[in-house]
Tab-separated table of C-alpha atoms in Angstrom:
chain	number	residue	atom	x	y	z
A	1	MET	CA	83.157	152.633	106.681
A	2	ILE	CA	83.632	154.633	103.490
A	3	ALA	CA	86.675	153.529	101.504
A	4	ASP	CA	89.432	156.051	100.831
A	5	ASP	CA	88.494	156.314	97.169
A	6	ALA	CA	84.760	156.631	97.844
A	7	PRO	CA	83.004	159.498	96.041
A	8	VAL	CA	82.672	162.900	97.642
A	9	PRO	CA	79.205	164.345	98.288
A	10	PRO	CA	77.423	165.468	95.112
A	11	THR	CA	78.230	168.873	93.684
A	12	PRO	CA	76.505	170.341	90.639
A	13	SER	CA	78.356	171.795	87.686
A	14	ARG	CA	77.580	174.858	85.577
A	15	PRO	CA	74.833	176.159	87.889
A	16	ALA	CA	72.357	178.698	86.625
A	17	PRO	CA	71.694	181.871	88.605
A	18	GLY	CA	70.117	180.915	91.906
A	19	ALA	CA	71.001	177.248	91.515
A	20	HIS	CA	72.901	177.298	94.816
A	21	SER	CA	69.747	178.006	96.788
A	22	ALA	CA	69.443	176.711	100.316
A	23	ALA	CA	66.889	174.165	99.104
A	24	ARG	CA	69.190	172.821	96.399
A	25	THR	CA	72.100	172.561	98.810
A	26	LEU	CA	69.866	170.709	101.246
A	27	ALA	CA	68.658	168.344	98.510
A	28	GLU	CA	72.251	167.564	97.562
A	29	SER	CA	73.176	166.824	101.172
A	30	LEU	CA	70.205	164.485	101.633
A	31	PHE	CA	71.088	162.635	98.438
A	32	ALA	CA	74.681	162.324	99.654
A	33	ALA	CA	73.314	160.834	102.883
A	34	ALA	CA	71.265	158.350	100.849
A	35	VAL	CA	74.376	157.257	98.949
A	36	ARG	CA	76.341	156.857	102.186
A	37	GLY	CA	73.501	154.781	103.612
A	38	ALA	CA	73.842	152.422	100.652
A	39	ASP	CA	77.591	151.904	101.108
A	40	PRO	CA	78.333	148.416	99.703
A	41	TYR	CA	81.624	148.082	101.607
A	42	ASP	CA	79.842	148.426	104.945
A	43	ALA	CA	77.020	146.109	103.905
A	44	THR	CA	79.412	143.395	102.709
A	45	GLU	CA	81.554	143.646	105.816
A	46	ARG	CA	78.476	143.254	108.032
A	47	ALA	CA	77.209	140.300	106.014
A	48	LEU	CA	80.324	138.163	106.254
A	49	ASP	CA	80.548	135.958	109.334
A	50	ARG	CA	84.176	136.028	110.508
A	51	SER	CA	83.709	133.023	112.780
A	52	ALA	CA	82.454	130.860	109.928
A	53	LEU	CA	85.165	132.088	107.551
A	54	GLY	CA	87.900	131.238	110.015
A	55	ILE	CA	87.100	127.528	110.248
A	56	ALA	CA	87.341	126.726	106.540
A	57	VAL	CA	90.813	125.197	106.863
A	58	GLY	CA	92.390	124.271	103.544
A	59	ALA	CA	89.686	125.831	101.411
A	60	ARG	CA	90.981	128.424	98.959
A	61	PRO	CA	88.927	131.629	98.701
A	62	TRP	CA	87.982	133.047	95.287
A	63	ILE	CA	86.040	136.206	94.481
A	64	ILE	CA	83.853	136.916	91.456
A	65	ALA	CA	82.435	140.420	91.823
A	66	THR	CA	80.375	142.078	89.119
A	67	GLY	CA	78.229	145.203	88.965
A	68	LYS	CA	78.520	148.880	89.760
A	69	ALA	CA	79.308	148.128	93.410
A	70	ALA	CA	81.712	145.282	92.594
A	71	ALA	CA	84.937	146.990	93.682
A	72	PRO	CA	83.911	148.040	97.222
A	73	MET	CA	82.176	144.687	97.782
A	74	ALA	CA	85.350	142.868	96.720
A	75	ARG	CA	87.562	145.074	98.901
A	76	ALA	CA	85.373	144.382	101.926
A	77	THR	CA	85.527	140.631	101.316
A	78	ILE	CA	89.314	140.724	100.921
A	79	ASP	CA	89.641	142.716	104.163
A	80	VAL	CA	87.367	140.413	106.158
A	81	LEU	CA	89.165	137.312	104.900
A	82	ALA	CA	92.503	138.882	105.810
A	83	SER	CA	91.233	139.550	109.337
A	84	VAL	CA	90.838	135.784	109.830
A	85	GLU	CA	94.178	135.076	108.130
A	86	ARG	CA	92.784	133.826	104.866
A	87	ILE	CA	94.355	135.094	101.646
A	88	VAL	CA	92.320	135.312	98.464
A	89	GLU	CA	93.525	132.811	95.883
A	90	GLY	CA	92.233	134.778	92.890
A	91	GLY	CA	89.205	135.973	91.006
A	92	LEU	CA	88.130	139.105	89.205
A	93	VAL	CA	86.164	142.320	89.556
A	94	VAL	CA	83.888	143.514	86.750
A	95	THR	CA	82.648	147.081	86.998
A	96	SER	CA	81.859	150.232	85.013
A	97	ASP	CA	84.265	152.399	87.013
A	98	THR	CA	87.517	152.906	85.100
A	99	GLY	CA	89.278	154.005	88.286
A	100	ALA	CA	88.188	151.082	90.477
A	101	THR	CA	90.758	149.039	92.401
A	102	ALA	CA	90.532	145.819	94.418
A	103	HIS	CA	94.100	144.638	94.888
A	104	PRO	CA	95.171	141.889	94.349
A	105	LEU	CA	92.267	141.086	92.020
A	106	PRO	CA	92.273	142.242	88.394
A	107	VAL	CA	89.593	144.769	87.460
A	108	ILE	CA	87.807	144.475	84.131
A	109	VAL	CA	85.732	147.396	82.867
A	110	GLY	CA	82.567	146.176	81.170
A	111	ASP	CA	80.086	148.159	79.111
A	112	HIS	CA	76.822	149.697	80.305
A	113	PRO	CA	73.911	150.168	79.683
A	114	LEU	CA	74.468	147.971	76.624
A	115	PRO	CA	77.075	145.180	76.338
A	116	GLY	CA	80.240	145.756	74.356
A	117	ALA	CA	83.707	144.342	73.889
A	118	GLY	CA	84.556	144.857	77.561
A	119	SER	CA	81.466	142.899	78.604
A	120	GLY	CA	82.465	139.956	76.431
A	121	HIS	CA	86.002	140.092	77.792
A	122	ALA	CA	84.622	139.915	81.333
A	123	ALA	CA	82.427	136.895	80.545
A	124	ASP	CA	85.390	135.134	78.920
A	125	ALA	CA	87.526	135.858	81.999
A	126	VAL	CA	85.034	133.956	84.159
A	127	LEU	CA	85.221	131.032	81.745
A	128	ARG	CA	89.008	130.950	82.102
A	129	LEU	CA	88.737	131.163	85.889
A	130	LEU	CA	86.420	128.180	86.405
A	131	PRO	CA	88.953	125.378	85.702
A	132	LEU	CA	91.205	126.791	88.444
A	133	ILE	CA	88.549	126.317	91.148
A	134	GLN	CA	88.769	122.966	92.906
A	135	PRO	CA	86.210	120.963	94.924
A	136	GLY	CA	85.867	122.380	98.434
A	137	ASP	CA	87.093	125.851	97.506
A	138	ASP	CA	85.099	128.862	98.723
A	139	VAL	CA	83.779	131.185	96.026
A	140	PHE	CA	82.328	134.560	96.956
A	141	VAL	CA	80.014	135.801	94.218
A	142	LEU	CA	79.292	139.485	94.803
A	143	LEU	CA	76.526	140.954	92.658
A	144	SER	CA	75.163	144.441	92.147
A	145	GLY	CA	73.139	146.373	89.610
A	146	GLY	CA	74.479	146.715	86.097
A	147	ALA	CA	76.029	143.251	86.035
A	148	SER	CA	73.674	142.027	83.297
A	149	SER	CA	75.359	144.323	80.795
A	150	LEU	CA	78.831	144.509	82.336
A	151	MET	CA	79.505	140.758	82.117
A	152	ALA	CA	77.528	139.742	79.054
A	153	ALA	CA	78.324	137.144	76.431
A	154	PRO	CA	75.758	135.003	74.613
A	155	VAL	CA	75.076	131.336	75.206
A	156	GLU	CA	75.970	128.899	72.453
A	157	GLY	CA	73.450	129.222	69.644
A	158	ILE	CA	72.840	132.958	70.025
A	159	PRO	CA	74.940	135.317	67.875
A	160	GLU	CA	76.434	138.261	69.725
A	161	ALA	CA	74.544	140.643	67.412
A	162	ALA	CA	71.247	139.000	68.398
A	163	MET	CA	72.040	139.331	72.105
A	164	LEU	CA	72.829	143.020	71.630
A	165	ALA	CA	69.660	143.537	69.574
A	166	LEU	CA	67.643	141.932	72.372
A	167	PHE	CA	69.193	144.253	74.971
A	168	GLN	CA	68.541	147.286	72.778
A	169	GLY	CA	64.991	146.292	71.920
A	170	LEU	CA	64.028	145.636	75.534
A	171	HIS	CA	65.695	148.885	76.633
A	172	ARG	CA	63.745	150.921	74.094
A	173	SER	CA	60.485	149.147	74.891
A	174	GLY	CA	60.353	150.608	78.390
A	175	ALA	CA	59.678	147.137	79.815
A	176	PRO	CA	60.020	146.753	83.608
A	177	ILE	CA	63.451	145.614	84.723
A	178	ALA	CA	62.112	142.250	85.944
A	179	VAL	CA	60.644	141.528	82.507
A	180	MET	CA	63.844	142.637	80.777
A	181	ASN	CA	65.919	140.349	82.978
A	182	ALA	CA	63.634	137.373	82.361
A	183	PHE	CA	64.607	137.522	78.692
A	184	ARG	CA	68.197	138.704	79.035
A	185	LYS	CA	69.205	135.926	81.433
A	186	ARG	CA	67.950	133.354	78.941
A	187	VAL	CA	70.543	134.305	76.321
A	188	MET	CA	73.463	135.132	78.653
A	189	ARG	CA	76.272	132.666	79.272
A	190	TRP	CA	76.201	133.192	83.052
A	191	GLY	CA	72.584	134.289	83.522
A	192	GLY	CA	69.630	132.324	84.851
A	193	GLY	CA	71.595	130.306	87.411
A	194	ARG	CA	74.286	129.143	84.968
A	195	LEU	CA	77.208	130.599	86.953
A	196	GLY	CA	75.998	128.992	90.178
A	197	ALA	CA	75.471	125.697	88.384
A	198	ALA	CA	78.995	125.801	86.961
A	199	LEU	CA	80.508	126.507	90.380
A	200	GLY	CA	78.302	123.978	92.149
A	201	GLY	CA	79.088	121.381	89.521
A	202	ALA	CA	82.782	121.943	90.224
A	203	GLY	CA	82.203	121.147	93.904
A	204	ALA	CA	82.802	124.693	95.169
A	205	ARG	CA	81.047	126.186	98.183
A	206	VAL	CA	79.353	129.375	97.024
A	207	THR	CA	78.475	132.454	99.063
A	208	CYS	CA	76.408	134.882	96.991
A	209	LEU	CA	75.872	138.402	98.372
A	210	ILE	CA	73.730	140.941	96.506
A	211	ALA	CA	73.290	144.713	96.521
A	212	SER	CA	69.845	145.028	94.996
A	213	ASP	CA	68.837	147.451	92.248
A	214	VAL	CA	65.512	145.709	91.639
A	215	ILE	CA	62.180	146.590	93.195
A	216	GLY	CA	61.149	143.732	95.468
A	217	ASP	CA	64.778	142.585	95.920
A	218	ASP	CA	64.290	139.309	94.050
A	219	PRO	CA	67.713	137.603	93.721
A	220	ALA	CA	66.622	135.889	90.512
A	221	SER	CA	66.020	139.264	88.852
A	222	ILE	CA	69.156	141.082	90.009
A	223	ALA	CA	72.143	140.947	87.632
A	224	SER	CA	70.145	138.393	85.613
A	225	GLY	CA	70.295	135.889	88.481
A	226	PRO	CA	73.649	134.154	87.836
A	227	CYS	CA	73.380	132.068	91.020
A	228	SER	CA	69.581	131.796	91.265
A	229	ALA	CA	67.229	129.237	89.799
A	230	ASP	CA	65.333	130.544	86.786
A	231	ARG	CA	61.619	130.382	87.479
A	232	HIS	CA	60.664	131.065	83.863
A	233	SER	CA	60.526	128.272	81.321
A	234	ALA	CA	60.811	128.927	77.599
A	235	ALA	CA	57.028	128.594	77.382
A	236	ASP	CA	56.647	131.241	80.087
A	237	LEU	CA	58.786	133.670	78.101
A	238	ILE	CA	56.763	133.176	74.948
A	239	GLU	CA	53.585	133.928	76.878
A	240	LEU	CA	55.223	136.927	78.561
A	241	ALA	CA	56.287	138.349	75.199
A	242	GLN	CA	52.686	138.149	74.017
A	243	GLN	CA	51.271	139.725	77.177
A	244	GLN	CA	53.798	142.588	77.203
A	245	ARG	CA	53.692	143.051	73.412
A	246	LEU	CA	57.435	142.521	73.248
A	247	TRP	CA	57.724	140.378	70.126
A	248	PRO	CA	59.080	143.311	68.051
A	249	ALA	CA	61.948	143.531	70.565
A	250	ILE	CA	62.804	139.804	70.316
A	251	PRO	CA	65.255	139.034	67.462
A	252	ASP	CA	64.626	135.984	65.287
A	253	PRO	CA	67.616	133.971	66.638
A	254	VAL	CA	66.244	134.379	70.171
A	255	ARG	CA	62.795	133.220	69.056
A	256	THR	CA	64.414	130.187	67.403
A	257	TYR	CA	66.424	129.484	70.564
A	258	LEU	CA	63.240	129.526	72.665
A	259	ASP	CA	61.566	127.179	70.193
A	260	HIS	CA	64.506	124.762	70.360
A	261	THR	CA	64.297	124.855	74.152
A	262	LEU	CA	60.629	123.900	73.968
A	263	THR	CA	61.496	120.889	71.815
A	264	GLY	CA	64.372	119.839	74.082
A	265	GLU	CA	67.128	120.523	71.541
A	266	VAL	CA	68.504	123.171	73.915
A	267	PRO	CA	68.623	122.528	77.701
A	268	GLU	CA	66.489	124.608	80.042
A	269	THR	CA	68.096	126.962	82.533
A	270	PRO	CA	68.660	125.567	86.066
A	271	LYS	CA	65.391	125.412	88.008
A	272	LEU	CA	64.441	125.158	91.676
A	273	GLY	CA	65.688	121.868	93.080
A	274	SER	CA	68.596	121.653	90.652
A	275	GLU	CA	71.380	119.561	92.194
A	276	THR	CA	74.067	121.950	90.935
A	277	LEU	CA	72.441	124.843	92.825
A	278	ARG	CA	72.069	122.913	96.068
A	279	GLY	CA	73.411	124.878	99.023
A	280	ILE	CA	73.565	128.189	97.124
A	281	GLU	CA	71.291	130.719	98.803
A	282	PRO	CA	71.786	134.209	97.349
A	283	ARG	CA	71.366	136.841	100.071
A	284	ILE	CA	70.295	140.468	99.733
A	285	ILE	CA	72.555	142.650	101.873
A	286	LEU	CA	71.668	146.122	100.577
A	287	GLY	CA	68.751	147.830	98.886
A	288	ASN	CA	66.826	151.007	98.212
A	289	ALA	CA	65.336	151.038	101.713
A	290	ASP	CA	68.823	151.539	103.166
A	291	ALA	CA	69.300	154.686	101.082
A	292	LEU	CA	65.878	156.053	102.030
A	293	ASP	CA	66.431	155.312	105.713
A	294	ALA	CA	69.701	157.274	105.666
A	295	ALA	CA	68.183	160.255	103.848
A	296	GLN	CA	65.246	160.225	106.234
A	297	ALA	CA	67.515	160.188	109.292
A	298	ALA	CA	69.579	163.078	107.907
A	299	ALA	CA	66.469	165.187	107.292
A	300	ARG	CA	64.999	164.489	110.709
A	301	GLY	CA	68.308	165.391	112.285
A	302	LEU	CA	67.786	168.865	110.841
A	303	GLY	CA	64.319	169.110	112.344
A	304	ILE	CA	62.484	168.421	109.098
A	305	THR	CA	59.275	166.395	109.100
A	306	VAL	CA	59.640	163.451	106.702
A	307	ARG	CA	57.064	161.356	104.890
A	308	VAL	CA	58.343	158.313	103.002
A	309	ALA	CA	56.088	156.750	100.385
A	310	PRO	CA	55.029	153.250	101.500
A	311	THR	CA	55.309	151.741	98.008
A	312	PRO	CA	58.075	152.051	95.394
A	313	ILE	CA	57.656	154.289	92.374
A	314	THR	CA	57.300	152.379	89.105
A	315	GLY	CA	55.833	152.947	85.671
A	316	ALA	CA	56.461	155.769	83.216
A	317	ALA	CA	58.926	158.406	84.408
A	318	ARG	CA	56.946	161.276	82.877
A	319	SER	CA	53.630	160.507	84.546
A	320	THR	CA	55.396	159.675	87.825
A	321	GLY	CA	57.186	163.030	87.835
A	322	ASP	CA	53.927	164.827	87.242
A	323	ALA	CA	52.225	162.905	90.059
A	324	ILE	CA	55.077	163.567	92.494
A	325	ALA	CA	55.022	167.304	91.807
A	326	ARG	CA	51.262	167.426	92.279
A	327	ALA	CA	51.564	165.510	95.543
A	328	ALA	CA	54.121	168.060	96.728
A	329	VAL	CA	51.790	170.941	95.819
A	330	VAL	CA	48.972	169.324	97.794
A	331	ALA	CA	51.287	168.698	100.760
A	332	ARG	CA	52.443	172.318	100.727
A	333	ALA	CA	48.873	173.600	100.720
A	334	SER	CA	48.054	171.407	103.719
A	335	LEU	CA	50.877	172.744	105.901
A	336	PRO	CA	49.754	174.742	108.946
A	337	GLY	CA	50.469	178.458	109.062
A	338	ARG	CA	53.328	178.079	111.532
A	339	PRO	CA	56.010	175.375	111.543
A	340	THR	CA	55.898	172.538	114.027
A	341	PRO	CA	59.350	171.004	113.513
A	342	ALA	CA	60.368	167.700	115.064
A	343	GLY	CA	63.628	169.248	116.299
A	344	PRO	CA	65.752	172.380	116.010
A	345	LEU	CA	64.850	173.741	112.562
A	346	THR	CA	68.074	174.780	110.827
A	347	THR	CA	66.778	175.011	107.243
A	348	PRO	CA	63.902	176.802	105.501
A	349	CYS	CA	62.465	173.400	104.616
A	350	ARG	CA	59.634	172.208	106.847
A	351	LEU	CA	58.630	169.001	105.110
A	352	ALA	CA	60.398	166.406	102.970
A	353	LEU	CA	58.560	163.826	100.887
A	354	MET	CA	60.650	160.822	99.774
A	355	TRP	CA	60.199	158.053	97.260
A	356	GLY	CA	62.372	155.166	96.128
A	357	GLY	CA	62.129	152.819	93.184
A	358	GLU	CA	62.700	152.815	89.460
A	359	THR	CA	60.603	154.212	86.634
A	360	THR	CA	60.878	153.487	82.911
A	361	VAL	CA	61.132	155.429	79.666
A	362	ALA	CA	59.867	154.038	76.356
A	363	LEU	CA	62.550	155.616	74.171
A	364	GLY	CA	61.314	154.869	70.671
A	365	ALA	CA	63.496	154.770	67.569
A	366	THR	CA	65.216	158.171	67.870
A	367	PRO	CA	65.538	159.076	71.555
A	368	GLY	CA	67.272	162.147	72.878
A	369	VAL	CA	69.781	162.197	75.726
A	370	GLY	CA	68.831	161.589	79.328
A	371	GLY	CA	67.519	158.908	81.618
A	372	ARG	CA	64.512	158.040	83.726
A	373	ALA	CA	65.532	160.257	86.664
A	374	GLN	CA	66.022	163.279	84.400
A	375	GLU	CA	62.757	162.710	82.551
A	376	LEU	CA	60.940	162.429	85.874
A	377	ALA	CA	62.542	165.698	87.010
A	378	LEU	CA	61.643	167.525	83.785
A	379	ALA	CA	58.022	166.378	84.040
A	380	ALA	CA	57.957	167.512	87.667
A	381	ALA	CA	59.357	170.901	86.636
A	382	ARG	CA	56.499	171.335	84.169
A	383	ALA	CA	53.902	170.470	86.809
A	384	LEU	CA	55.424	172.927	89.307
A	385	HIS	CA	55.477	175.636	86.622
A	386	ASP	CA	51.848	174.969	85.703
A	387	ALA	CA	50.846	175.163	89.374
A	388	GLY	CA	51.803	178.845	89.454
A	389	ALA	CA	52.112	180.340	92.922
A	390	GLU	CA	51.164	177.009	94.500
A	391	GLY	CA	54.250	175.408	92.968
A	392	ARG	CA	56.698	177.883	94.427
A	393	GLY	CA	58.700	176.903	97.484
A	394	ILE	CA	58.996	173.282	96.283
A	395	THR	CA	62.288	171.713	95.182
A	396	ILE	CA	62.430	168.190	93.758
A	397	LEU	CA	65.515	165.995	93.405
A	398	SER	CA	65.366	162.897	91.220
A	399	ALA	CA	68.553	160.850	90.875
A	400	GLY	CA	70.018	157.390	90.482
A	401	THR	CA	72.077	156.237	93.438
A	402	ASP	CA	74.766	154.927	91.092
A	403	GLY	CA	75.558	158.446	89.904
A	404	ARG	CA	74.692	157.808	86.266
A	405	ASP	CA	71.214	158.249	84.836
A	406	GLY	CA	70.943	156.602	81.448
A	407	PRO	CA	73.695	157.250	78.880
A	408	SER	CA	74.579	160.643	80.349
A	409	ASP	CA	77.063	162.270	82.722
A	410	ALA	CA	74.442	163.155	85.331
A	411	ALA	CA	72.957	161.276	88.279
A	412	GLY	CA	69.703	163.155	87.792
A	413	ALA	CA	68.461	166.674	88.406
A	414	ILE	CA	67.141	169.145	90.967
A	415	VAL	CA	64.202	171.276	89.788
A	416	ASP	CA	61.784	173.869	91.104
A	417	ALA	CA	58.974	176.057	89.783
A	418	ARG	CA	61.466	178.235	87.861
A	419	THR	CA	63.246	175.460	85.971
A	420	TRP	CA	60.719	175.161	83.130
A	421	ALA	CA	60.891	178.895	82.352
A	422	ARG	CA	64.692	178.875	82.527
A	423	ILE	CA	64.792	176.180	79.860
A	424	ALA	CA	62.477	178.218	77.648
A	425	LEU	CA	64.585	181.341	78.163
A	426	SER	CA	67.636	179.405	76.930
A	427	ALA	CA	65.947	179.188	73.500
A	428	ARG	CA	64.933	175.547	73.960
A	429	SER	CA	61.426	174.114	73.941
A	430	PRO	CA	61.033	172.192	77.216
A	431	GLU	CA	57.763	170.705	75.952
A	432	ARG	CA	59.482	169.275	72.880
A	433	ASP	CA	62.411	168.076	74.983
A	434	LEU	CA	60.030	166.211	77.274
A	435	ALA	CA	58.159	164.677	74.351
A	436	THR	CA	61.364	163.498	72.645
A	437	HIS	CA	63.040	162.189	75.829
A	438	ASP	CA	65.742	164.851	75.539
A	439	ALA	CA	65.767	165.853	79.197
A	440	HIS	CA	69.553	166.130	79.629
A	441	PRO	CA	70.267	169.187	77.440
A	442	ALA	CA	67.085	170.871	78.646
A	443	LEU	CA	67.956	170.505	82.313
A	444	ASP	CA	71.585	171.378	81.604
A	445	ALA	CA	70.463	174.664	80.042
A	446	ALA	CA	68.704	175.522	83.316
A	447	GLY	CA	71.650	174.489	85.498
A	448	ALA	CA	69.454	171.810	87.046
A	449	LEU	CA	71.553	168.693	86.458
A	450	LEU	CA	73.057	166.834	89.409
A	451	ARG	CA	76.506	165.523	88.525
A	452	THR	CA	78.121	163.332	91.166
A	453	GLY	CA	80.327	160.941	89.223
A	454	MET	CA	80.018	157.197	89.803
A	455	THR	CA	79.141	156.624	93.461
A	456	GLY	CA	80.240	153.003	93.834
A	457	THR	CA	76.765	151.803	94.776
A	458	ASN	CA	73.516	151.097	92.919
A	459	VAL	CA	70.214	150.673	94.761
A	460	ASN	CA	67.649	152.177	92.384
A	461	ASP	CA	66.581	155.823	92.400
A	462	VAL	CA	65.729	158.328	95.095
A	463	VAL	CA	63.258	161.212	94.732
A	464	ILE	CA	63.062	163.924	97.375
A	465	ALA	CA	60.578	166.797	97.414
A	466	LEU	CA	61.506	169.627	99.777
A	467	ILE	CA	58.722	171.974	100.834
A	468	GLU	CA	59.612	175.350	102.300
């Protein structure tokens, strides 16, 4: 079920001449299918057991939902509880969508990709909520990507400026999301199992459902693991910082905090076997595979042969975009002379290659505007341009399923062999834009950006290469 206020299928804005090609339209429709396949309302509704919910007589239900999919996950939980005649006692929804609703719960708009005043307000709201929850009450913690920033306030002993500097430093370093979260959860009031421990310590029964935006779907890494035991000790983090060369990104107050944890002056985060986390088993209900499965089914329904990469894309966005474009060129060259579609072919596309995952961009001190999906697309555009005639007839979409790629208004971009030249003809240097991580204005000049608005879900990125 798609909620009434769910986003409409993606439509580009300010297209360049030829931007509404059949291939681009097809790419947009497949991405829309991927987003529908990652519908958090549906996933939450399926995950909740009505029979079990109906027998909790006397227990008051509470909802704490945070992340980019918080509102639809909360609405689904409210609806399922209502179907078994249980009325939500209270709670809150923390999201990045200014238009989100989840009546009767209040909605707080946090800040993303870096914490701000709204994020601190959201973390404080949870603190005010906890004393209202009584032993035996049911608490539904609904987590999705973006929650680390959206509901961020520092633990005691870490200044807010130091927490923000840590977020910024890790973001600019291009560190993998799992590594970033290992450090961020350490300094966050509700990260690293602290929210679960607070609820468990109050005697509440906790159901934690997660829409994953992390490769591998590790609950401890998603949203900084508020209800999951923290597997990293302070000593582990110090070693990790050395291995990943992250010390320049770690502010002095955070280093001091880790040192005080080593000496026992500051308590460790909750670990496996912690009594306060007993009975809390965070459950993944949605992930990138769901989006890819839906896009794949939509393509095959049109008679298109589909190949889905067996492993997620990771690493640098630029090199990944180049590799994806080259793989598409090789795949196109290997196609037989006549099509052998799997069904009634209704598009000029004969083959679709699909990838899911999340790349990184090491921004440096003075980055341009864009995000990992746009940088991947710009690098792919260069590779298709350099391939000459062999690159023609290939269209590549790279986009974040949440509808926002980095600090920009675009979900990603759709490029082909002409995109690179179009950027150059607009009096920009696409090579310089790629080198300075300024993909957004470059792709905008070519009419290649994909603008969808916030989608209400967040399950990593999707890349689709269409071969005519």
